[in-house]
Coordinates of C-alpha atoms in Angstrom, one line a residue:
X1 CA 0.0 0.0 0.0
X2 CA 1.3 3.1 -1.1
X3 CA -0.1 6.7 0.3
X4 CA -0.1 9.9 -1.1
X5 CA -1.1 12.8 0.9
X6 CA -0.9 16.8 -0.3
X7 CA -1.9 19.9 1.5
X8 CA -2.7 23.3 0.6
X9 CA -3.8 26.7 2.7
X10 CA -6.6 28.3 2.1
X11 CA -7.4 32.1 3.0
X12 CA -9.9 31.7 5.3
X13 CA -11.2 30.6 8.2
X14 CA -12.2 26.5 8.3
X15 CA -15.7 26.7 8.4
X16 CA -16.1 29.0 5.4
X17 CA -13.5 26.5 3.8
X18 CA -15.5 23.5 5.3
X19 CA -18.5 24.9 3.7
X20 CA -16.6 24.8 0.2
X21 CA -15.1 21.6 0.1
X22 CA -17.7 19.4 1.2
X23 CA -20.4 20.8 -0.5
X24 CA -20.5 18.2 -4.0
X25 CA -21.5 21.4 -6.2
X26 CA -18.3 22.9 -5.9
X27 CA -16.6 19.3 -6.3
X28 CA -18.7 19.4 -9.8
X29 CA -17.4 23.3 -10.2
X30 CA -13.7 22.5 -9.2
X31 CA -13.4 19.4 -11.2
X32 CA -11.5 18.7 -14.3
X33 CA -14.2 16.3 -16.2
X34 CA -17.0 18.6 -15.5
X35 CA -19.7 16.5 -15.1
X36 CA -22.4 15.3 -13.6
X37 CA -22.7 15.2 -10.3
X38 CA -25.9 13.6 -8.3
X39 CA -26.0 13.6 -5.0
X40 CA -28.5 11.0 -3.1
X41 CA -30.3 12.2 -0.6
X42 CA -30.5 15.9 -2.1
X43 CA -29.4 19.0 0.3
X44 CA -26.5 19.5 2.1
X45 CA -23.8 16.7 2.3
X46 CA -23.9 14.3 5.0
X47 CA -22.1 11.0 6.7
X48 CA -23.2 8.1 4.1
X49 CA -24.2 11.1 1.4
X50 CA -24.0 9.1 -2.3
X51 CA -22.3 10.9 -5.2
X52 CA -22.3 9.5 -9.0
X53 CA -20.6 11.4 -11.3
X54 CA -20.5 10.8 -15.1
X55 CA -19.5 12.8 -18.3
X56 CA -20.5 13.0 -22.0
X57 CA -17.4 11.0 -24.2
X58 CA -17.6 9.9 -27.7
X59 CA -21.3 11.2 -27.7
X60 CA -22.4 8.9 -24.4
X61 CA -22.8 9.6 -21.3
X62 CA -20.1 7.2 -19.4
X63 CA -20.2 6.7 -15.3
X64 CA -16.8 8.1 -13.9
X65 CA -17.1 7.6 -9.7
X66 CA -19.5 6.8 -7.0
X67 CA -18.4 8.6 -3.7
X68 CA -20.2 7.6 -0.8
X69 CA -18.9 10.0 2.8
X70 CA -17.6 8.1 5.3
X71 CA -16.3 10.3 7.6
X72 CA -17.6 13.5 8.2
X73 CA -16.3 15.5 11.5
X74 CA -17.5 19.1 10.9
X75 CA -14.7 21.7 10.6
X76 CA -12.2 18.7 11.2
X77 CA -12.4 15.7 8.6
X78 CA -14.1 15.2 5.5
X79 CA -13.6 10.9 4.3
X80 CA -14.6 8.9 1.3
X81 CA -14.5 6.2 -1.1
X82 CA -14.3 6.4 -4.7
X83 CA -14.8 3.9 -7.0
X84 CA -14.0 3.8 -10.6
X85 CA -15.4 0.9 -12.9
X86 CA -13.2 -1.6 -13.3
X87 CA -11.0 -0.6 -9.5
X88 CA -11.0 -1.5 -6.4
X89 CA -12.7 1.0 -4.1
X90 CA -10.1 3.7 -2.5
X91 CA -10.7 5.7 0.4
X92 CA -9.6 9.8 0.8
X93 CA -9.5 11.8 3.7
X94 CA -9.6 15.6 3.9
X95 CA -8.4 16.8 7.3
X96 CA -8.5 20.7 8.1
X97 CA -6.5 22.5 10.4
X98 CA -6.2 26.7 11.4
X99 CA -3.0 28.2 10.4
X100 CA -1.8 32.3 11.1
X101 CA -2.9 32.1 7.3
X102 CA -5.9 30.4 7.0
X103 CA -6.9 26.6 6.9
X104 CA -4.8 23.9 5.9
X105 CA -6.3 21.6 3.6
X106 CA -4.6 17.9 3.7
X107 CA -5.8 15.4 1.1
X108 CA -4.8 11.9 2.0
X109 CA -5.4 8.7 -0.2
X110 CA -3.6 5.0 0.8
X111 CA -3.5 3.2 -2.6
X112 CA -4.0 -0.4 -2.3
X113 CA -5.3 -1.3 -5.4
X114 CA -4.5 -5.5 -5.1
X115 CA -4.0 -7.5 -8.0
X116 CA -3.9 -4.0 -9.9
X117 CA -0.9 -2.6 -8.0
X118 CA 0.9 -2.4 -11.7
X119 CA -1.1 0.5 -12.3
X120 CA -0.9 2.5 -8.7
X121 CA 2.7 4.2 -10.7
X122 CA 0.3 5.7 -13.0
X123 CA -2.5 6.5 -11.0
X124 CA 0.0 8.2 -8.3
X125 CA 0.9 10.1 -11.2
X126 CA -2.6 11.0 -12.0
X127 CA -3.5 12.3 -9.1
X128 CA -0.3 14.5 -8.6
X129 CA -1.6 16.5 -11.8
X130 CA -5.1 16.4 -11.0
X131 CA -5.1 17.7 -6.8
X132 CA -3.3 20.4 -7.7
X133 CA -6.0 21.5 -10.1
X134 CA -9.3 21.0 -8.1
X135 CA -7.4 22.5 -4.6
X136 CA -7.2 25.4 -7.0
X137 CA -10.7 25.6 -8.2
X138 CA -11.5 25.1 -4.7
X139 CA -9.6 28.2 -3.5
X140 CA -11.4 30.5 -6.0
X141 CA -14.6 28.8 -4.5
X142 CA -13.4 29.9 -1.1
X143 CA -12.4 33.2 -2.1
X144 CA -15.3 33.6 -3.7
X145 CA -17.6 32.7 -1.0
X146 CA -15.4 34.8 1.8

């Protein structure tokens, strides 16, 4: 098992950045395959909240992820799975933290991925590129919403 882990401070104080970052609409906003997001039940995410997301390729609409919140410790930690068709389900973790700057925002995935562990190299490499991106459609969210 392998884990990558990133963080990133947001201006802010944690609950406006708490607001942002577990709220699925911004995921959908902040998101690099901009697509469609449905959240089950509607309103305001929850522990055991169910996210499927999908996006239009090759003229069909194809399923991409199905979150489902595991952890959900207001102001503190934010946990999920994901799973992607044809993977083994992996978990994240979001923890938040007050700095003299803001919030700290660590993102925290253990990659474990079983007969498939060929391919953690390239999905590690993935999600180096990807973060990076949606913590920084997140922070305009955040500024935004300050």
């Amino acid at each position: 098992m392998r884990r990558l882990e990133m963080s990133w401070v947001f201006e802010g104080p944690a609950e406006d950045v708490w607001n942002v970052v577990t709220n699925f609409d911004n995921w959908a906003k902040a998101s690099l395959s901009k697509g469609e997001w449905l959240r089950t039940p509607e309103g305001a995410t929850r522990l055991g909240t169910i996210v499927e997301t999908s996006r239009k390729m090759f003229g069909r609409s194809r399923h991409i992820h199905s979150y489902v919140v595991t952890e959900f410790e207001r102001y503190r930690a934010f946990g999920m799975t994901d799973k992607v068709p044809g993977m083994p389900r992996v978990a994240q973790l979001f923890t938040f933290e007050p700095t003299p700057e803001g919030t700290r925002v660590t993102r925290s995935v253990n990659l474990d991925l079983g007969r498939g562990r060929l391919l953690e190299p390239a999905l590690r490499w993935m999600l180096r590129r990807m973060w990076p991106v949606e913590a920084a459609g997140m922070r305009r969210l955040v500024e935004r919403a300050g």
